[in-house]
Short mmCIF file of C-alpha atoms and ligand atoms in Angstrom, two decimals:
data_model
loop_
_atom_site.label_atom_id
_atom_site.label_comp_id
_atom_site.label_asym_id
_atom_site.label_seq_id
_atom_site.Cartn_x
_atom_site.Cartn_y
_atom_site.Cartn_z
CA MET A 581 84.61 44.21 69.63
CA PRO A 582 81.79 44.09 72.26
CA GLU A 583 78.97 41.62 72.02
CA PRO A 584 76.47 42.54 69.23
CA THR A 585 73.02 43.74 70.25
CA GLY A 586 71.06 42.13 67.44
CA TYR A 587 70.11 45.51 65.98
CA SER A 588 72.24 47.07 63.26
CA ASP A 589 71.55 50.68 64.34
CA LEU A 590 72.66 49.81 67.88
CA ASP A 591 75.60 47.70 66.71
CA ALA A 592 76.78 50.77 64.79
CA LEU A 593 77.45 52.35 68.19
CA LEU A 594 79.64 49.46 69.44
CA PRO A 595 82.93 50.86 68.03
CA ARG A 596 82.24 53.98 70.05
CA LEU A 597 81.65 51.87 73.18
CA ASP A 598 84.91 50.13 72.39
CA ALA A 599 86.75 53.46 72.15
CA VAL A 600 85.63 54.80 75.57
CA PRO A 601 88.58 53.35 77.59
CA ALA A 602 91.04 55.38 75.45
CA LEU A 603 89.24 58.74 75.68
CA ALA A 604 90.94 61.72 77.26
CA ALA A 605 89.07 63.59 80.01
CA ASP A 606 87.55 66.34 77.82
CA ALA A 607 86.70 63.90 74.96
CA LEU A 608 85.03 61.64 77.52
CA ASP A 609 82.69 64.42 78.64
CA ALA A 610 81.79 65.25 75.01
CA GLU A 611 81.15 61.59 74.16
CA ARG A 612 78.97 61.06 77.23
CA THR A 613 76.81 63.98 76.08
CA ALA A 614 76.78 62.72 72.48
CA VAL A 615 75.58 59.25 73.54
CA LEU A 616 73.51 59.76 76.70
CA GLY A 617 72.77 63.51 76.63
CA ARG A 618 69.13 64.27 77.41
CA LYS A 619 68.61 66.52 74.40
CA SER A 620 70.74 65.14 71.57
CA GLY A 621 72.23 61.85 72.79
CA VAL A 622 71.94 59.08 70.17
CA LEU A 623 70.60 56.56 72.68
CA THR A 624 68.13 59.10 74.01
CA ALA A 625 66.92 59.64 70.44
CA ALA A 626 66.57 55.87 69.90
CA LEU A 627 64.51 55.59 73.12
CA LYS A 628 62.13 58.19 71.75
CA THR A 629 61.38 55.98 68.70
CA LEU A 630 60.10 53.16 70.98
CA ALA A 631 56.61 54.60 71.21
CA SER A 632 56.06 54.18 67.48
CA LEU A 633 56.96 50.44 67.50
CA PRO A 634 54.53 47.52 67.82
CA VAL A 635 54.30 46.27 71.41
CA LYS A 636 56.26 43.03 70.92
CA GLU A 637 59.01 44.70 69.03
CA ARG A 638 59.03 47.59 71.48
CA LYS A 639 59.85 45.17 74.35
CA ARG A 640 62.78 43.46 72.58
CA TYR A 641 64.25 46.61 71.13
CA GLY A 642 63.70 48.48 74.36
CA ALA A 643 65.54 45.79 76.36
CA ALA A 644 68.48 45.82 73.91
CA LEU A 645 68.57 49.58 74.06
CA ASN A 646 68.60 49.59 77.87
CA ARG A 647 71.40 46.99 78.03
CA LEU A 648 73.48 49.08 75.64
CA LYS A 649 72.76 52.20 77.66
CA GLU A 650 73.96 50.45 80.83
CA ARG A 651 77.12 49.27 79.07
CA PHE A 652 77.86 52.84 77.98
CA GLU A 653 77.19 54.15 81.48
CA ALA A 654 79.50 51.55 83.01
CA ALA A 655 82.21 52.30 80.42
CA PHE A 656 82.00 56.07 81.00
CA GLN A 657 82.19 55.61 84.77
CA ALA A 658 85.12 53.20 84.59
CA ARG A 659 87.00 55.59 82.31
CA ALA A 660 86.30 58.57 84.54
CA GLU A 661 87.65 56.64 87.53
CA ALA A 662 90.75 55.57 85.62
CA ILE A 663 91.43 59.20 84.63
CA GLU A 664 91.11 60.32 88.26
CA THR A 665 93.44 57.55 89.49
CA GLU A 666 96.00 58.54 86.87
CA ARG A 667 95.74 62.23 87.85
CA ARG A 668 96.40 61.37 91.49
CA ARG A 669 99.38 59.21 90.56
CA ARG A 670 100.95 62.03 88.54
CA GLU A 671 100.33 64.55 91.28
CA GLY A 672 102.22 62.33 93.69
CA ALA A 673 105.11 61.64 91.29
CA GLY A 674 108.36 63.07 92.69
CA ILE A 675 107.38 62.61 96.33
CA ASP A 676 109.66 60.11 97.99
CA LEU A 677 107.72 58.87 100.99
CA THR A 678 110.82 57.19 102.40
CA MET A 679 112.77 60.47 102.56
CA PRO A 680 113.40 61.65 106.17
CA GLY A 681 111.39 64.77 107.13
CA ARG A 682 112.99 68.18 107.55
CA ARG A 683 113.93 69.13 111.11
CA HIS A 684 112.25 72.34 112.22
CA TRP A 685 114.52 74.81 114.01
CA VAL A 686 112.31 76.57 116.55
CA GLY A 687 115.09 78.55 118.25
CA ALA A 688 116.33 78.41 121.81
CA GLU A 689 117.46 80.89 124.41
CA HIS A 690 121.21 81.28 124.58
CA PRO A 691 122.61 80.01 127.91
CA VAL A 692 123.89 83.51 128.75
CA THR A 693 120.43 85.01 128.03
CA LYS A 694 118.87 82.44 130.34
CA VAL A 695 121.33 83.27 133.12
CA VAL A 696 120.74 87.04 132.70
CA ASP A 697 116.94 86.61 132.75
CA GLU A 698 117.11 84.44 135.87
CA ILE A 699 119.37 86.84 137.76
CA VAL A 700 117.30 89.88 136.80
CA GLY A 701 114.14 87.95 137.78
CA ILE A 702 115.45 87.22 141.28
CA PHE A 703 116.24 90.90 141.90
CA ARG A 704 112.91 92.00 140.46
CA GLU A 705 111.20 89.80 143.06
CA LEU A 706 113.02 91.89 145.69
CA GLY A 707 111.69 95.17 144.26
CA PHE A 708 114.65 96.16 142.09
CA ALA A 709 113.86 97.98 138.83
CA VAL A 710 115.70 97.17 135.59
CA ALA A 711 117.64 100.00 133.93
CA THR A 712 119.68 100.19 130.74
CA GLY A 713 121.86 102.88 129.19
CA PRO A 714 124.24 103.75 126.34
CA GLU A 715 127.17 101.51 125.40
CA VAL A 716 129.14 104.50 124.13
CA GLU A 717 129.99 106.60 127.18
CA THR A 718 132.24 109.45 128.20
CA ASP A 719 135.15 108.83 130.53
CA TRP A 720 133.37 110.87 133.19
CA TYR A 721 130.42 108.42 133.52
CA ASN A 722 132.62 105.36 133.02
CA PHE A 723 135.60 106.26 135.24
CA LEU A 724 135.82 109.67 136.92
CA ALA A 725 132.36 109.70 138.53
CA LEU A 726 133.20 106.24 139.88
CA ASN A 727 136.25 107.54 141.74
CA PHE A 728 138.88 106.12 139.38
CA PRO A 729 141.96 108.35 139.69
CA ALA A 730 142.85 109.99 136.34
CA ASP A 731 146.00 107.84 136.08
CA HIS A 732 144.25 104.53 136.84
CA PRO A 733 145.55 101.76 134.54
CA ALA A 734 141.97 100.81 133.50
CA MET A 735 141.77 104.16 131.71
CA ASP A 736 144.78 103.23 129.62
CA MET A 737 144.33 102.61 125.89
CA HIS A 738 145.61 99.07 126.51
CA ASP A 739 142.51 98.21 128.53
CA THR A 740 139.77 100.48 127.20
CA LEU A 741 138.45 100.97 123.66
CA TYR A 742 138.31 104.72 122.95
CA LEU A 743 136.44 106.30 120.03
CA ASP A 744 137.91 108.98 117.78
CA ALA A 745 134.70 111.04 117.71
CA PRO A 746 134.37 114.01 120.11
CA PRO A 747 131.56 113.79 122.73
CA ALA A 748 128.35 115.75 122.30
CA ASP A 749 128.17 119.32 123.62
CA GLY A 750 127.40 119.63 127.29
CA GLU A 751 128.93 116.28 128.30
CA PRO A 752 130.98 116.58 131.48
CA SER A 753 134.22 115.24 130.04
CA GLY A 754 136.29 114.89 126.95
CA ARG A 755 136.75 111.33 125.76
CA LEU A 756 134.25 108.87 124.23
CA LEU A 757 134.73 105.16 124.88
CA LEU A 758 132.92 101.83 124.88
CA ARG A 759 131.77 101.34 128.46
CA THR A 760 133.96 98.87 130.35
CA HIS A 761 131.23 98.07 132.90
CA THR A 762 127.54 98.91 133.39
CA SER A 763 128.30 101.25 136.34
CA PRO A 764 127.76 104.42 134.23
CA VAL A 765 124.05 103.47 134.08
CA GLN A 766 123.99 103.51 137.88
CA ILE A 767 125.58 106.96 137.86
CA ARG A 768 122.88 108.10 135.41
CA THR A 769 120.17 106.49 137.58
CA MET A 770 121.37 108.32 140.71
CA LEU A 771 121.53 111.61 138.80
CA ALA A 772 118.03 111.14 137.37
CA ALA A 773 116.05 110.70 140.60
CA PRO A 774 116.63 110.94 144.36
CA PRO A 775 116.82 107.81 146.59
CA PRO A 776 115.47 105.32 147.34
CA VAL A 777 117.31 103.64 144.44
CA ARG A 778 117.09 99.91 143.77
CA VAL A 779 118.19 98.94 140.25
CA VAL A 780 119.73 96.07 138.36
CA ILE A 781 121.47 96.80 135.09
CA PRO A 782 122.17 94.06 132.55
CA GLY A 783 124.15 94.90 129.43
CA MET A 784 127.16 94.41 127.19
CA VAL A 785 130.52 95.87 128.14
CA TYR A 786 133.78 96.13 126.21
CA ARG A 787 137.46 95.69 127.01
CA ASN A 788 140.57 95.90 124.87
CA ASP A 789 141.35 92.24 125.68
CA ALA A 790 142.53 89.46 123.40
CA MET A 791 140.08 86.56 123.31
CA ASP A 792 141.18 83.42 125.15
CA ALA A 793 139.53 80.63 127.16
CA SER A 794 138.43 83.06 129.90
CA HIS A 795 138.39 86.53 128.22
CA LEU A 796 136.14 88.13 125.62
CA PRO A 797 136.49 91.66 124.20
CA ALA A 798 132.70 92.03 124.51
CA PHE A 799 130.81 90.36 127.33
CA SER A 800 127.75 90.81 129.51
CA GLN A 801 127.61 92.28 132.97
CA ILE A 802 124.91 92.71 135.58
CA GLU A 803 125.32 95.30 138.25
CA GLY A 804 122.99 96.17 141.09
CA LEU A 805 122.68 99.19 143.33
CA ALA A 806 120.65 100.04 146.44
CA VAL A 807 120.88 103.56 147.90
CA ASP A 808 118.72 104.86 150.70
CA GLU A 809 118.85 106.17 154.24
CA GLY A 810 120.10 103.57 156.71
CA ILE A 811 121.48 100.97 154.25
CA SER A 812 124.30 98.89 155.73
CA PHE A 813 126.65 96.03 154.91
CA VAL A 814 124.06 93.73 156.51
CA ASP A 815 121.67 94.54 153.64
CA LEU A 816 124.43 93.71 151.16
CA LYS A 817 125.25 90.34 152.75
CA ALA A 818 121.63 89.34 153.31
CA THR A 819 120.50 90.27 149.80
CA LEU A 820 123.42 88.64 147.98
CA THR A 821 123.19 85.49 150.12
CA HIS A 822 119.47 85.29 149.32
CA PHE A 823 120.38 85.69 145.64
CA ALA A 824 122.87 82.78 145.83
CA HIS A 825 120.24 80.59 147.49
CA ARG A 826 117.67 81.41 144.80
CA PHE A 827 120.05 81.10 141.84
CA PHE A 828 121.96 77.99 142.95
CA SER A 829 120.16 76.15 145.76
CA PRO A 830 118.81 77.05 149.21
CA GLY A 831 121.60 75.23 151.06
CA THR A 832 124.46 76.77 149.06
CA ARG A 833 127.13 78.15 151.41
CA THR A 834 128.59 81.60 150.70
CA ARG A 835 131.57 83.56 151.93
CA PHE A 836 132.74 87.15 151.56
CA ARG A 837 136.45 87.99 151.17
CA PRO A 838 137.90 91.50 151.41
CA SER A 839 138.71 93.08 148.05
CA PHE A 840 139.26 96.46 146.43
CA PHE A 841 137.35 98.56 143.89
CA PRO A 842 137.80 102.33 143.46
CA PHE A 843 134.00 102.83 143.72
CA THR A 844 133.24 100.84 146.89
CA GLU A 845 134.56 100.91 150.46
CA PRO A 846 134.69 98.42 152.02
CA SER A 847 134.77 96.02 149.06
CA ALA A 848 134.36 92.26 148.89
CA GLU A 849 134.25 89.25 146.59
CA MET A 850 131.48 86.75 147.15
CA ASP A 851 132.20 83.03 146.71
CA VAL A 852 129.67 80.21 146.62
CA GLU A 853 130.52 76.61 147.40
CA CYS A 854 131.70 74.83 144.27
CA GLN A 855 128.60 73.63 142.41
CA LEU A 856 130.45 70.57 141.09
CA CYS A 857 132.15 69.14 144.23
CA HIS A 858 130.10 71.00 146.92
CA GLY A 859 133.17 72.03 148.82
CA SER A 860 135.44 68.98 148.82
CA GLY A 861 137.75 70.38 146.12
CA CYS A 862 137.91 69.51 142.41
CA PRO A 863 139.65 70.76 139.24
CA ALA A 864 136.76 73.20 138.51
CA CYS A 865 137.39 75.09 141.79
CA LYS A 866 141.14 74.43 141.70
CA GLY A 867 140.84 72.39 144.87
CA THR A 868 139.50 75.28 146.98
CA GLY A 869 135.85 74.12 147.20
CA TRP A 870 134.74 77.70 146.37
CA MET A 871 133.82 79.61 143.22
CA GLU A 872 133.97 83.40 142.96
CA ILE A 873 130.74 84.77 141.48
CA LEU A 874 130.69 88.53 142.09
CA GLY A 875 132.34 91.65 143.45
CA CYS A 876 130.50 94.02 145.78
CA GLY A 877 130.82 96.69 148.42
CA MET A 878 129.41 99.80 150.08
CA VAL A 879 129.17 102.68 147.60
CA HIS A 880 132.21 104.93 148.11
CA GLU A 881 131.48 108.34 149.67
CA ALA A 882 133.24 110.05 146.77
CA VAL A 883 130.84 108.39 144.29
CA LEU A 884 127.81 109.61 146.26
CA GLU A 885 129.28 113.13 146.31
CA ASN A 886 129.91 112.98 142.54
CA VAL A 887 126.16 112.52 142.00
CA GLN A 888 125.28 115.22 144.57
CA LEU A 889 124.10 112.83 147.29
CA ASP A 890 125.02 113.61 150.90
CA PRO A 891 127.01 110.63 152.33
CA GLU A 892 125.96 111.70 155.84
CA ARG A 893 122.34 111.05 154.90
CA TYR A 894 122.54 108.32 152.27
CA THR A 895 124.45 105.05 152.08
CA GLY A 896 124.30 102.25 149.54
CA TRP A 897 125.69 98.95 148.42
CA ALA A 898 126.45 97.67 144.94
CA PHE A 899 127.57 94.52 143.17
CA GLY A 900 128.76 93.46 139.74
CA MET A 901 128.91 90.06 138.12
CA GLY A 902 129.61 88.51 134.72
CA PRO A 903 126.77 86.33 133.36
CA HIS A 904 129.13 84.74 130.79
CA ARG A 905 131.30 83.56 133.67
CA ILE A 906 128.27 82.41 135.69
CA ALA A 907 127.04 80.45 132.64
CA LEU A 908 130.43 78.69 132.47
CA LEU A 909 130.13 77.74 136.14
CA ARG A 910 126.51 76.64 135.90
CA TYR A 911 126.86 74.54 132.75
CA GLY A 912 130.44 73.34 133.38
CA VAL A 913 131.65 74.86 130.09
CA PRO A 914 135.46 74.72 129.85
CA ASP A 915 136.02 77.55 127.33
CA ILE A 916 134.13 80.87 127.19
CA ARG A 917 134.53 80.98 123.38
CA LEU A 918 132.03 78.11 123.12
CA LEU A 919 129.37 80.60 124.24
CA LEU A 920 129.94 82.66 121.09
CA GLY A 921 130.51 79.93 118.54
CA GLY A 922 126.94 79.13 117.51
CA ASP A 923 127.85 75.43 117.45
CA MET A 924 124.45 73.72 117.55
CA ARG A 925 125.82 70.59 119.24
CA PHE A 926 126.95 72.77 122.14
CA LEU A 927 123.85 74.99 122.31
CA GLU A 928 121.51 71.99 122.12
CA ALA A 929 123.45 70.27 124.91
CA VAL A 930 123.28 73.20 127.38
CA GLY A 931 120.03 74.86 126.31
CA ARG A 932 116.51 73.56 126.19
CA PRO A 933 116.08 71.48 123.04
CA GLY A 934 116.12 73.84 120.11
CA VAL A 935 114.80 71.33 117.60
CA ALA A 936 111.25 70.00 117.51
CA GLY A 937 110.02 66.80 115.98
CA GLY A 938 111.58 64.59 113.36
CA GLY A 939 109.52 65.73 110.41
CA GLU A 940 106.11 66.89 109.35
C1 2NL B 65 132.94 92.87 139.47
C2 2NL B 65 132.76 93.95 140.46
C3 2NL B 65 131.34 95.72 141.08
C4 2NL B 65 130.11 97.70 141.57
C5 2NL B 65 130.53 96.75 140.66
C6 2NL B 65 129.18 99.96 141.63
C7 2NL B 65 128.52 100.92 140.91
C8 2NL B 65 128.37 102.18 141.45
C9 2NL B 65 128.86 102.44 142.66
C10 2NL B 65 129.51 101.45 143.35
CL1 2NL B 65 127.57 103.40 140.58
N1 2NL B 65 129.67 100.24 142.81
N2 2NL B 65 129.34 98.73 141.10
C11 2NL B 65 130.48 97.58 142.90
C12 2NL B 65 131.29 96.54 143.29
C13 2NL B 65 131.74 95.60 142.39
O1 2NL B 65 131.72 94.83 140.13
O2 2NL B 65 133.73 92.00 139.71
N3 2NL B 65 132.21 92.89 138.40
C14 2NL B 65 132.27 91.88 137.41
#
């Protein structure tokens, strides 16, 4: 029990002072009002009786009253602080400050996306426009317009994925398929507007291939096409060599080897010096010092005629390359299936970091 005051009416309040440390928050507020409240607090009422006391008595009683008032005030404040501390402790209960923070996945560009964007960017700098087109095509846009003979093995069901549905009315030929290259978009581009044509076409293409370390049934392709008056093989070589210097490095050596495509004549494959051994020969380039990166050639006269362009007036060159393959070369990836797997260890190793921070 707290120290007595020397006055029985004040001492009668001491049990209440004693009880303050056990009051709950709402009871504390009520008790503060009941004791110290300006209108009906018991100590306030006692203070009002002072005026009617003799001077000597007024001093002693007044001092005792004030001391008791201060003790109540201190007790109320201490209790209020204790309640607040307790509230904070409960709020924090269940938070383990030693637990590691959550890693935030912020996303990263896929290595193939990065390669496509870079390649497209280099051709855009040269004034090429970007075009896209349907992935479901007819065999006219995919094969016949491109000078494939009707019995070409690429048109076989073994190589090409055909659809059962009939093509829409007014299409030039009978069979629907998943495009096997992006060339049909170039055919559509040449039909849509007269030369000059300078386009690059990125997109997915489909082949009836089993998946292995170097083949996918669905993969990306980028093709490019320039058609105008007076275009020659010099433009092809100069532009593609510039591309190799921008994409790999300015000193990268290139070479063109004769090749064959139904839609170009003459045709070539372009090699760049092996990016791993720089020409001395290593397992990645099978000892040759060179890596094949694209096929190209002068647009075949028959293709120009198929899109109603006069080969006596217009000439053009074209190329096609596989960004999945280029990504393998650039990042030294041994198996193309890794590019599809979504394995974060792989994507974090070849991409820019896809994870930020170690916690909040
Ligand atoms: C390759 C080879 C190539 C083309 C694609 C093309 C398109 C038209 C006319 C003539 Cl409309 N040519 N495209 C030309 C040469 C090669 O691709 O190895 N691609 C992965």
